XYZ file of C-alpha atoms in Angstrom:
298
model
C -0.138 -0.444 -64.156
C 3.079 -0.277 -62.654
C 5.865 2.143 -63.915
C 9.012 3.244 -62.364
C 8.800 7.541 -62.492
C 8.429 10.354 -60.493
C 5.321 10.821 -58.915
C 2.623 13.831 -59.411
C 3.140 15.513 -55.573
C -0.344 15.788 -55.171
C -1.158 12.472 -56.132
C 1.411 11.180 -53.811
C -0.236 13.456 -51.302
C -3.422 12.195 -51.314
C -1.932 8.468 -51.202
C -0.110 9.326 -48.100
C -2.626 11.066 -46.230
C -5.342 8.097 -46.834
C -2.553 5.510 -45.683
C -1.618 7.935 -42.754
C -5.425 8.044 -42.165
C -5.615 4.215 -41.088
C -1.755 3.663 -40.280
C -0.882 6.488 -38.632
C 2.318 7.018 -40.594
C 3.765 8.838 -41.952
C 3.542 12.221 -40.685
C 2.747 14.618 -42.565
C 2.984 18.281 -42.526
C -0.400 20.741 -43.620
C 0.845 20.606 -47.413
C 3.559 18.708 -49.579
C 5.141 15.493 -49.196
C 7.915 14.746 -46.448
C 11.207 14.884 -47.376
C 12.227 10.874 -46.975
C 9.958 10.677 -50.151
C 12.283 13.182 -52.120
C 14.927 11.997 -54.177
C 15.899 8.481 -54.983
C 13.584 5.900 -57.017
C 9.835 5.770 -57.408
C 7.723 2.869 -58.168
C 3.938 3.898 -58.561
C 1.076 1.760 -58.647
C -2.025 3.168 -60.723
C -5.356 2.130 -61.712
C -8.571 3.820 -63.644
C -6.047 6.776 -63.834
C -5.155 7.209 -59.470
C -2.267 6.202 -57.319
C -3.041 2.886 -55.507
C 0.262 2.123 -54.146
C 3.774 3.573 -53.914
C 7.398 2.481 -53.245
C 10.046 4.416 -52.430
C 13.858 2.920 -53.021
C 16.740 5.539 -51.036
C 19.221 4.833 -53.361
C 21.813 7.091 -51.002
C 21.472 4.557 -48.181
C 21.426 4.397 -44.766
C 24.618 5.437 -42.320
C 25.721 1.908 -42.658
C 25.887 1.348 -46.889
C 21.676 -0.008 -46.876
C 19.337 0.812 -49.166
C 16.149 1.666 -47.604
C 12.879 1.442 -48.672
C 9.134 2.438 -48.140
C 5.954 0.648 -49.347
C 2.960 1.904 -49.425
C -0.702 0.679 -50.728
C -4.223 2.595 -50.627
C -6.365 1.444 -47.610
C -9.328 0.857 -50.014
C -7.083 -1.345 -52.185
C -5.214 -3.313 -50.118
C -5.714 -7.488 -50.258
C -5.875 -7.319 -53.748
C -1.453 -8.004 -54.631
C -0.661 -4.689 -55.029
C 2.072 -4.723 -52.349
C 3.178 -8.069 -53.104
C 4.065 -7.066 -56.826
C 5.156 -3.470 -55.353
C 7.872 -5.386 -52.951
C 8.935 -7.962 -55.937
C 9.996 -5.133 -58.039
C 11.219 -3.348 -55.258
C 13.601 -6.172 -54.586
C 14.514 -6.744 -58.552
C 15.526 -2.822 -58.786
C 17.221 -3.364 -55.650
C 19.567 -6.324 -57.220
C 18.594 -8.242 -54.583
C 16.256 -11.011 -56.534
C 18.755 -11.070 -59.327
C 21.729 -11.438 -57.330
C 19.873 -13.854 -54.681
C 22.313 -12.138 -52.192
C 21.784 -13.174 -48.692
C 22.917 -10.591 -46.720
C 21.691 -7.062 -45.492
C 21.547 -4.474 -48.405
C 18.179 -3.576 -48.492
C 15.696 -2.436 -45.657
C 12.624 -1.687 -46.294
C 9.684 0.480 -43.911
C 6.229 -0.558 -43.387
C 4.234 2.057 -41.732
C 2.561 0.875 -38.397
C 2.826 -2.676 -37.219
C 0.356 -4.613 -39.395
C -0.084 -8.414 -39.717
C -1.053 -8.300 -43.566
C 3.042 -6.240 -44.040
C 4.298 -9.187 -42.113
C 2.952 -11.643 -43.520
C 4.066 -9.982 -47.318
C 7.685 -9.886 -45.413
C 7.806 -13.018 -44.235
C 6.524 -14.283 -48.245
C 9.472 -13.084 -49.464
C 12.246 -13.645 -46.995
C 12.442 -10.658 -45.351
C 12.586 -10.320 -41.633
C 11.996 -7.844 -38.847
C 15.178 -5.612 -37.764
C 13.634 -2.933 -36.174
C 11.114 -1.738 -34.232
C 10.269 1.801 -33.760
C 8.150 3.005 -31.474
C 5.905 6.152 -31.466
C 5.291 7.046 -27.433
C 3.137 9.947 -25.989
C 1.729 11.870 -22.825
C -0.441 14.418 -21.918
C 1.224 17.176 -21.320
C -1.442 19.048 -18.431
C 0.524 19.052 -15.367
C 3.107 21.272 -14.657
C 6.680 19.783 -15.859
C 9.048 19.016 -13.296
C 12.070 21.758 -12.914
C 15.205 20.880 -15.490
C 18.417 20.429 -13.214
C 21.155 21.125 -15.057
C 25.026 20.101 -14.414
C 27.202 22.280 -12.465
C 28.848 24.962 -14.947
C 26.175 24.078 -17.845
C 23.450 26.460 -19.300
C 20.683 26.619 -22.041
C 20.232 28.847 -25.035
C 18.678 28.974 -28.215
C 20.089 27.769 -31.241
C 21.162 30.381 -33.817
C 20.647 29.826 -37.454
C 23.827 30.376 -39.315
C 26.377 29.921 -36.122
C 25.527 26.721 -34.580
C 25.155 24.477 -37.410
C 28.662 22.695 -37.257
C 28.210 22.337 -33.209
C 25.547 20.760 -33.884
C 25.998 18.926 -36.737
C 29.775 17.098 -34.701
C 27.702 16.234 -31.199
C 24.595 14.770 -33.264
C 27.260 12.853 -35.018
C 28.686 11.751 -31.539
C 25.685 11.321 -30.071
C 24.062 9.017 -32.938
C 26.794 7.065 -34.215
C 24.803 3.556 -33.654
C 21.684 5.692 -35.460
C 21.395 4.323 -39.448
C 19.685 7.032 -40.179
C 20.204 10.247 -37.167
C 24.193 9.501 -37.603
C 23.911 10.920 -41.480
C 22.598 14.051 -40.949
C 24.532 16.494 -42.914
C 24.276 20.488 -43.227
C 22.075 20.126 -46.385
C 19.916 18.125 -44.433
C 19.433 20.827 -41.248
C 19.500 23.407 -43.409
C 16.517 22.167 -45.707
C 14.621 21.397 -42.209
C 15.425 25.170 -40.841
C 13.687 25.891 -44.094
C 10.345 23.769 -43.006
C 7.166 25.723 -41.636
C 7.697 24.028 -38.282
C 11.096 25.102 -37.738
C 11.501 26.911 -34.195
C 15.129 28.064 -33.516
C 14.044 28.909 -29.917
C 12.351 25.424 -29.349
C 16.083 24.144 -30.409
C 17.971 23.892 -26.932
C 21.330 23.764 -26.591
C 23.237 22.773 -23.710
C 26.741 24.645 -23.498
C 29.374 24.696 -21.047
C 30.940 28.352 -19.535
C 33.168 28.407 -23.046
C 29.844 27.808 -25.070
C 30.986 24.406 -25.995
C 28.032 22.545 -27.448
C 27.402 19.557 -24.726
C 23.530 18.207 -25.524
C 20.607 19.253 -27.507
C 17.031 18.977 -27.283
C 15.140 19.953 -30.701
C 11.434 20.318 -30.014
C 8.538 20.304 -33.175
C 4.791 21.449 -33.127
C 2.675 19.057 -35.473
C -0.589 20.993 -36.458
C -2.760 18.005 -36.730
C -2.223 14.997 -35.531
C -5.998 12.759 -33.874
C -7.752 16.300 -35.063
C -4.857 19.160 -33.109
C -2.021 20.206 -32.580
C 0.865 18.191 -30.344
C 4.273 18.867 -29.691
C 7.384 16.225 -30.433
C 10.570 15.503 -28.334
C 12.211 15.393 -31.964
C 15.747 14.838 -31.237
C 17.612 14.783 -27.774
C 21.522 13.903 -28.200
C 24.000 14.190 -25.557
C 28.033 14.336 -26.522
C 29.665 10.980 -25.068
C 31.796 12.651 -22.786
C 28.916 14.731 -20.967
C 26.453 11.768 -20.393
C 25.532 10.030 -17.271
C 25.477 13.222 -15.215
C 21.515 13.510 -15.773
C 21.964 15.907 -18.674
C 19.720 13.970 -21.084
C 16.701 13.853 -18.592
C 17.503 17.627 -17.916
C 17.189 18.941 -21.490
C 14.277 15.941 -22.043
C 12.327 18.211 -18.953
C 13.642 21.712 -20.514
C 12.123 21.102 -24.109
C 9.041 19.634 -22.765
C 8.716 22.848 -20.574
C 9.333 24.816 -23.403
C 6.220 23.284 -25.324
C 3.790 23.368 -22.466
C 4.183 27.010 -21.350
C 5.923 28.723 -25.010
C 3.974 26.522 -27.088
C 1.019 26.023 -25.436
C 0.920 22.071 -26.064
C -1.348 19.993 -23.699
C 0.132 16.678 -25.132
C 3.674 15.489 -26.858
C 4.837 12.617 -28.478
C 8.478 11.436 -29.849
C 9.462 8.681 -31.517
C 12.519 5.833 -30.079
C 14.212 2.199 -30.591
C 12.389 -0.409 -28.838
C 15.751 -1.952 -27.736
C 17.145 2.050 -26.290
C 16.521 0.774 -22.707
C 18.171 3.884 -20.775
C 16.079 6.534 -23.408
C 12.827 4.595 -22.619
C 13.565 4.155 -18.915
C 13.423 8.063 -18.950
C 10.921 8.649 -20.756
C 8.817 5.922 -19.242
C 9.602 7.451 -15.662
C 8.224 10.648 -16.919
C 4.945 9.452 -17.808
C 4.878 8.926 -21.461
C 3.154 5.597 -22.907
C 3.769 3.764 -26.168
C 1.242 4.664 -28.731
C 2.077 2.430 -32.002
C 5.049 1.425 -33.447
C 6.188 0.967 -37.248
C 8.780 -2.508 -38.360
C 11.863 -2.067 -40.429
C 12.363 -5.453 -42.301
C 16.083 -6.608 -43.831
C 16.335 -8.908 -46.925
């Protein structure tokens, strides 16, 4: 039975961690259900009374006007048309089927890189936009010193002063970013409500006025492959101070901070396939891809 309502959280819950399970999306924190799940439109898939499969439509969008999407079916279940009629109504609520418009309104997430999600794209005309991949490395040896620019230090954020800093050089930083480029002060101040949140694992970069000039925002997953791991979350650099090395220095800086603060023996982060100069560095430090989940336009 399909119906269009909002989901029982722990229902959802259990759906998500038996996809994240196989997939290994999404991530999940120890309890509740991540926030790109809030809000918006559910479509829920049930049968003999449990939650089989699950779409999500954002009905706020993307940076660039998109709605977005996420589509989800039960491991055991899966085979059986249960994302195929998921993704049909998907589209219909969307106004794409009924308008039979061409172009790119709706995007929708498929967690991991699976042929069976591809071939269901490909079924009904969507195609692949975006590839995102999920990268790691131990984190054993000792990190390699951060050199920072001439005239430029690091602190720790500070809830309740550095918000707006922040909040104008992410903007900067991520204006090519559908999704990073939207951030707004609801949004970081619902994630500096989050168990995970670590103002001192937030770096920021500032010049001798304290003039916010990068950021490097580290997180500590409890559990991911059976233990903890650190993240390179989010590393932005404001236009005018990049190409002096001060990306790779606060990329080495956060990293430190998780080894020796944090205690981390491996990290992870996430990155566009097609950001050559952010993979260069992070290749050249010694991280690997891991998997990667598709973003597919209708």
């Amino acid at each position: 039975m399909f119906s269009w309502a909002e989901p029982d959280p722990a229902a959802l819950r259990a759906l998500l961690v038996a996809v994240s399970a196989v997939d290994g999306r999404p991530d999940l924190a120890e309890t509740g259900v991540p926030s790109e799940f809030t809000g918006g439109e559910h479509l829920l898939a049930h049968e003999d009374g449990e939650l089989v499969g699950y779409a999500h439509l954002n009905t706020g969008g993307d940076s660039f006007g998109r709605l977005v999407g996420d589509l989800l079916v039960r491991p055991a279940d899966r085979g059986r048309g249960i994302g195929t009629e998921l993704a049909t109504r998907l589209l219909t609520r969307a106004g794409v089927a009924a308008t039979g418009d061409p172009g790119d309104t709706l995007r929708v997430w498929a967690p991991g890189d699976q042929p069976a999600a591809a071939a269901l794209a490909g079924k009904l005309g969507f195609r692949p936009v975006r590839r995102l991949l999920r990268l790691r490395m131990p984190l054993t040896d000792q990190v390699p010193a951060a050199r920072l620019p001439d005239g430029v230090t690091l602190r720790a954020f500070v809830p309740g002063r550095d918000e707006a800093a922040f909040l104008e050089v992410n903007r900067q930083a991520f204006a090519w970013h559908p999704e990073q480029s939207a951030l707004a002060d609801a949004d970081l101040r619902q994630e500096e409500a989050e168990p995970w949140f670590d103002p001192a694992g937030f770096l920021l970069a500032v010049d001798g006025d304290d003039r916010l000039l990068g950021f490097h925002w580290t997180k500590v997953h409890p559990d991911v492959d059976g233990g903890p791991m650190g993240e390179v979350y989010v590393v932005g650099v404001r236009p005018g101070a990049q190409g002096g090395g001060l990306g790779r220095a606060l990329t080495l800086a956060g990293l430190s901070y998780l080894r020796e603060r944090r205690a981390m023996d491996r990290v992870m982060l996430y990155v566009e396939s097609d950001n050559e100069p952010a993979l260069a560095v992070y290749r050249k430090l010694g991280f690997r891809e891991w998997d990667a989940s598709v973003q597919y336009a209708h």
